[in-house]
XYZ file of C-alpha atoms in Angstrom:
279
model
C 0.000 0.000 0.000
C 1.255 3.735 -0.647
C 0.701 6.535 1.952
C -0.836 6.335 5.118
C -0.011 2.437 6.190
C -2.994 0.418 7.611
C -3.921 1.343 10.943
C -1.908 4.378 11.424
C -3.432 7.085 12.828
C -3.891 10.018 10.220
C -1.587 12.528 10.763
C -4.411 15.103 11.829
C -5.375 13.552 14.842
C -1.884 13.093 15.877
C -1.501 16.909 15.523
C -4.764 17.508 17.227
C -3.347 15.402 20.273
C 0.145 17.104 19.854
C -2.328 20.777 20.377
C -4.574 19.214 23.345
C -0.762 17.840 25.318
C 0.510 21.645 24.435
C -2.839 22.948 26.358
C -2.671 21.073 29.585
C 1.048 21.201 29.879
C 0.959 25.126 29.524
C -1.930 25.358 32.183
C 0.144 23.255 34.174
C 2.801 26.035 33.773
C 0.335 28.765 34.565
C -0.925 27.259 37.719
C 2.666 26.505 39.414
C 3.772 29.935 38.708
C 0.347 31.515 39.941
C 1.208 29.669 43.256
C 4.630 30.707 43.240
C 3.876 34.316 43.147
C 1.154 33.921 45.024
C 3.358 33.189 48.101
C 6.991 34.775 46.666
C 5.870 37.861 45.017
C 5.526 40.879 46.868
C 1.901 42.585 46.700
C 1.297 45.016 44.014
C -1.551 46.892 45.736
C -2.296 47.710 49.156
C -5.584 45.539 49.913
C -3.350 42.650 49.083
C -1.900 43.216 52.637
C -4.358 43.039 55.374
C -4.878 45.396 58.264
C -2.983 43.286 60.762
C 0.257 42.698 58.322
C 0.225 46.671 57.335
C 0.224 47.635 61.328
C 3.771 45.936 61.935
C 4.832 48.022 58.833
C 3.433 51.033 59.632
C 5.342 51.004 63.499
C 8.415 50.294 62.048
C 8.049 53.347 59.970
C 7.578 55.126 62.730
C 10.291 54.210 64.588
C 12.304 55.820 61.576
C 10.706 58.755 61.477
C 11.401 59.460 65.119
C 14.581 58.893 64.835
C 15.061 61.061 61.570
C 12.980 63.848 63.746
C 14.839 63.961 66.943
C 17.529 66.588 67.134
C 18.940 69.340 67.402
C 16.536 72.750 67.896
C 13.301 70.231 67.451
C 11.449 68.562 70.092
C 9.188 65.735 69.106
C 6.087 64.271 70.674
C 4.593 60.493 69.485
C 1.367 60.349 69.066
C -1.140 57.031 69.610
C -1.744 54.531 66.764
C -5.386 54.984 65.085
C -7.658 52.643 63.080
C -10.110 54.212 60.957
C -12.752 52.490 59.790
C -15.100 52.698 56.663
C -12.694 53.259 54.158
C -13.687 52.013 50.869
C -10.999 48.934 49.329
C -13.553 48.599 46.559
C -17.715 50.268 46.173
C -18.976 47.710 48.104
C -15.932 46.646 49.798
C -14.988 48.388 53.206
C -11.511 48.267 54.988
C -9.312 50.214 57.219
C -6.337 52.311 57.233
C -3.364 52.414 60.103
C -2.291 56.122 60.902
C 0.267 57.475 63.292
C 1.471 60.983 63.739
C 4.221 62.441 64.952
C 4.903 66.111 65.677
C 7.383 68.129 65.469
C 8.048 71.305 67.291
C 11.034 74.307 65.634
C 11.961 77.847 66.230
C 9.650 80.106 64.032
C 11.429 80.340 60.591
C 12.826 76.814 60.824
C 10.598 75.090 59.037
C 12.260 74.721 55.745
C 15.071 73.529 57.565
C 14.263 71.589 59.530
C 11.644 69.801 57.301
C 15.414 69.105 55.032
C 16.610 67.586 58.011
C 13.901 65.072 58.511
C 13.780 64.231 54.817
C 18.180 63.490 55.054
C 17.745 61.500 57.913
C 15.261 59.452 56.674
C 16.208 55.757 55.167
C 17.583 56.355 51.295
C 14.611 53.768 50.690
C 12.070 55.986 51.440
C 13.077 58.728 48.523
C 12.173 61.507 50.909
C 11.272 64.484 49.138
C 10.737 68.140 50.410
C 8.863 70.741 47.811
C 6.892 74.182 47.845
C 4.198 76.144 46.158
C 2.639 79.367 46.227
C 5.654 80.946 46.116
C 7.358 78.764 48.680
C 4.907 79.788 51.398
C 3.741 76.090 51.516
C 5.955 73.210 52.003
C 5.389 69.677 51.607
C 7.248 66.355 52.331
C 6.385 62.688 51.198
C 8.420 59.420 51.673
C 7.735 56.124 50.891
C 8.748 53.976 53.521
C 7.458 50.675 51.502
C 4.534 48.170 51.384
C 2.626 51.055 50.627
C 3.285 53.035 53.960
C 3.772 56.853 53.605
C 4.906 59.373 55.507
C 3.427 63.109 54.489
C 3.380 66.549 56.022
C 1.847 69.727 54.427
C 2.011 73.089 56.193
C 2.759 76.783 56.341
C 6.476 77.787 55.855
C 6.165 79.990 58.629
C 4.578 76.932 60.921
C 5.822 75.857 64.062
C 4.816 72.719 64.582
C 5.741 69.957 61.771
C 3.113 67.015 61.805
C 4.301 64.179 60.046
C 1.386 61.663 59.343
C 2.183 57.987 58.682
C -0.367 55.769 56.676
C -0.990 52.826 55.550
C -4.069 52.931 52.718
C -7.244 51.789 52.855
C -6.804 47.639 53.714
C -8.947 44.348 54.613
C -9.920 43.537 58.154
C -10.462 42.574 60.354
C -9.835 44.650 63.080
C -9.744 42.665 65.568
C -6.601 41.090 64.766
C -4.659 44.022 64.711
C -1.667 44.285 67.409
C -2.250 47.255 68.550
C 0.822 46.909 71.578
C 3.267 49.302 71.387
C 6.721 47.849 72.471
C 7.470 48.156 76.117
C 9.205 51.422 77.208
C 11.487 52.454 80.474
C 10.315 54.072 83.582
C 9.037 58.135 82.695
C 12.139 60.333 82.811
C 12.985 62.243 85.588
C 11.832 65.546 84.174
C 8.112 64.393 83.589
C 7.892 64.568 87.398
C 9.811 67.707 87.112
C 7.150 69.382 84.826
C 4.428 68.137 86.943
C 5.442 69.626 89.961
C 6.518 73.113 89.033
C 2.283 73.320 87.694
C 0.892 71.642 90.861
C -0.179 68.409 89.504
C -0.281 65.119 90.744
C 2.890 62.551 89.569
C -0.016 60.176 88.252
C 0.891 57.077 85.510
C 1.862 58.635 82.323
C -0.158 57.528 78.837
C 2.714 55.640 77.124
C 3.434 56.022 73.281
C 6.420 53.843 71.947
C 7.999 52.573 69.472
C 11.101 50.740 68.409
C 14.708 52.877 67.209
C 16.078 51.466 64.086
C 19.401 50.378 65.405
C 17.734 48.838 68.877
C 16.438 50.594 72.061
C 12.667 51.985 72.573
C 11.571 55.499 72.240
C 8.583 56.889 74.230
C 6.477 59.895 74.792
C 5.093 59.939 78.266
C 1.714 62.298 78.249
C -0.509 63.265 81.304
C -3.637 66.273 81.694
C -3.108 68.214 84.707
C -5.474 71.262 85.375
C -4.190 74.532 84.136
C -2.453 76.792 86.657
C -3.216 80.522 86.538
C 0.346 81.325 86.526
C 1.338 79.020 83.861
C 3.739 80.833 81.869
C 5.755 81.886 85.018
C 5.775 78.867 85.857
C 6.915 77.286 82.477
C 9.893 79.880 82.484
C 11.279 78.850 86.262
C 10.897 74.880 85.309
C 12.450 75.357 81.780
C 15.210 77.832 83.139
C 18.764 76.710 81.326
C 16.724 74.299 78.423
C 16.956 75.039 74.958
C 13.602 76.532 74.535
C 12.346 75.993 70.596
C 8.620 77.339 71.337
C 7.344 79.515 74.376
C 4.110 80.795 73.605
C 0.186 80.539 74.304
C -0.395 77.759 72.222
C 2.417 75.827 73.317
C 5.819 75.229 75.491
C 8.551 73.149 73.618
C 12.481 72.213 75.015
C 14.555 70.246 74.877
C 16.151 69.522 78.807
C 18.528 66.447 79.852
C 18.378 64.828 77.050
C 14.704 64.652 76.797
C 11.635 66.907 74.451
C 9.480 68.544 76.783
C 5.916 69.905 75.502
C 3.567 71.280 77.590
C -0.216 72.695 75.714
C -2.543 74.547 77.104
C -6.164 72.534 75.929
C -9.219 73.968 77.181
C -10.106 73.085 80.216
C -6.640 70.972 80.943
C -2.865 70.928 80.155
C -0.959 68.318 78.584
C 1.773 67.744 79.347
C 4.621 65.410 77.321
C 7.924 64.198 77.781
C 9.801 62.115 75.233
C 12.848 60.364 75.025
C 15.183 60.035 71.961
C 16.697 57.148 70.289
């Protein structure tokens, strides 16, 4: 016989097999890789991170941007970590987002400055950048500490206070597995109990706001609301005599005094008072 020989399979089904083998092995492919990156690849937007993985990010961050704050003619105060709810991942799809601040006090026409400063001392990673507008009466700072956690300030170039906001986007839940711990700090600083005398209030347990220094140790801000004094701006004077005052005014005391910020703000019906230890 010429040709095909007798019970052969025709050469189109063999193709048509060859196709079908092709299919299934590249799905095969397709699924081990989608597995691999699944668990290897690092997330390419936020709500592929949950709440309670973005949290640990988020502190670390913050211990960085302490660190870069501290210094020199500024005196820094850490405030609490938040969770806001209600954000929206999606329409119909509700999350949260992480947020930290931390604020900075300078001498009036530091800002610019200082605001360099932070930026410099910040990790190279984060790609810090300081700008202005309207004629450089606005300055603004963003970094990008990674894992889609930023760190953003926007205020007057005349300002003297510098709030640096950390965030972490909108992300999953739930809540309720969030760490919300802070790591464990030392005993409040001498001067706390220093400030608290010289305006007549009681020593009474400080609110404690940590977090961990980039090359090891804990920072904290100590806070307690004592009742306002009528006297206090003599007072502030005698118990801040020989610190390196940055701020002295109505809306706030700020120095730096043994090693340590001191911020005292007058708030309605109260004064808080804040003392925080560097790095």
């Amino acid at each position: 016989m010429t040709g095909q020989q007798l019970g052969a399979p025709p050469p189109a089904r063999k193709r048509r097999r060859w196709l079908v083998g092709l299919v299934f092995g590249w799905m095969a492919v397709v699924v081990v890789l989608g597995t691999w990156s699944v668990w290897h690849s690092p997330p390419t937007v936020p709500e592929q991170r949950d709440i309670a993985q973005a949290v640990p990010e988020l502190q670390r961050a913050a211990g960085a941007a302490y660190a870069a704050a501290d210094g020199t003619g500024r005196v820094v105060d850490l405030g609490q970590l938040e969770l806001i709810g209600d954000c929206r991942i999606t329409p119909v799809r509700h999350g949260y987002v992480a947020a930290r601040d931390l604020t900075v006090y300078v001498r009036e026409g530091d800002a610019r400055a200082m605001l360099d400063a932070i930026a410099g001392a910040l990790p190279e990673a984060y790609h810090a950048e300081v700008s202005e507008s309207r004629g450089g009466t606005r300055l603004t700072m963003h970094a990008d500490a990674g894992n889609f956690i930023g760190i953003d300030t926007t205020l007057d170039a005349t300002a003297k206070a510098i709030t640096l906001r950390l965030t972490s986007g909108c992300r999953p839940g739930p809540a309720s597995a969030v760490d919300k711990r802070d790591p464990a700090a030392a005993a409040a600083p001498a001067e706390l109990r220093a400030v608290l005398a010289a305006l007549g209030g009681a020593d009474a347990p400080p609110q404690v706001r940590a977090v961990a220094c980039p090359d090891g140790g804990v920072a904290a801000s100590y806070a307690v609301a004592v009742a306002p004094p009528a006297d206090l701006a003599s007072r502030m004077r005698a118990v801040s005599a020989g610190a390196a005052v940055v701020r002295s005014d109505d809306a706030a005391w700020a120095y730096r005094k043994n090693g340590v910020s001191v911020v005292v703000v007058p708030d309605g019906k109260q004064v808080r008072v804040s003392v925080g230890t560097a790095c």
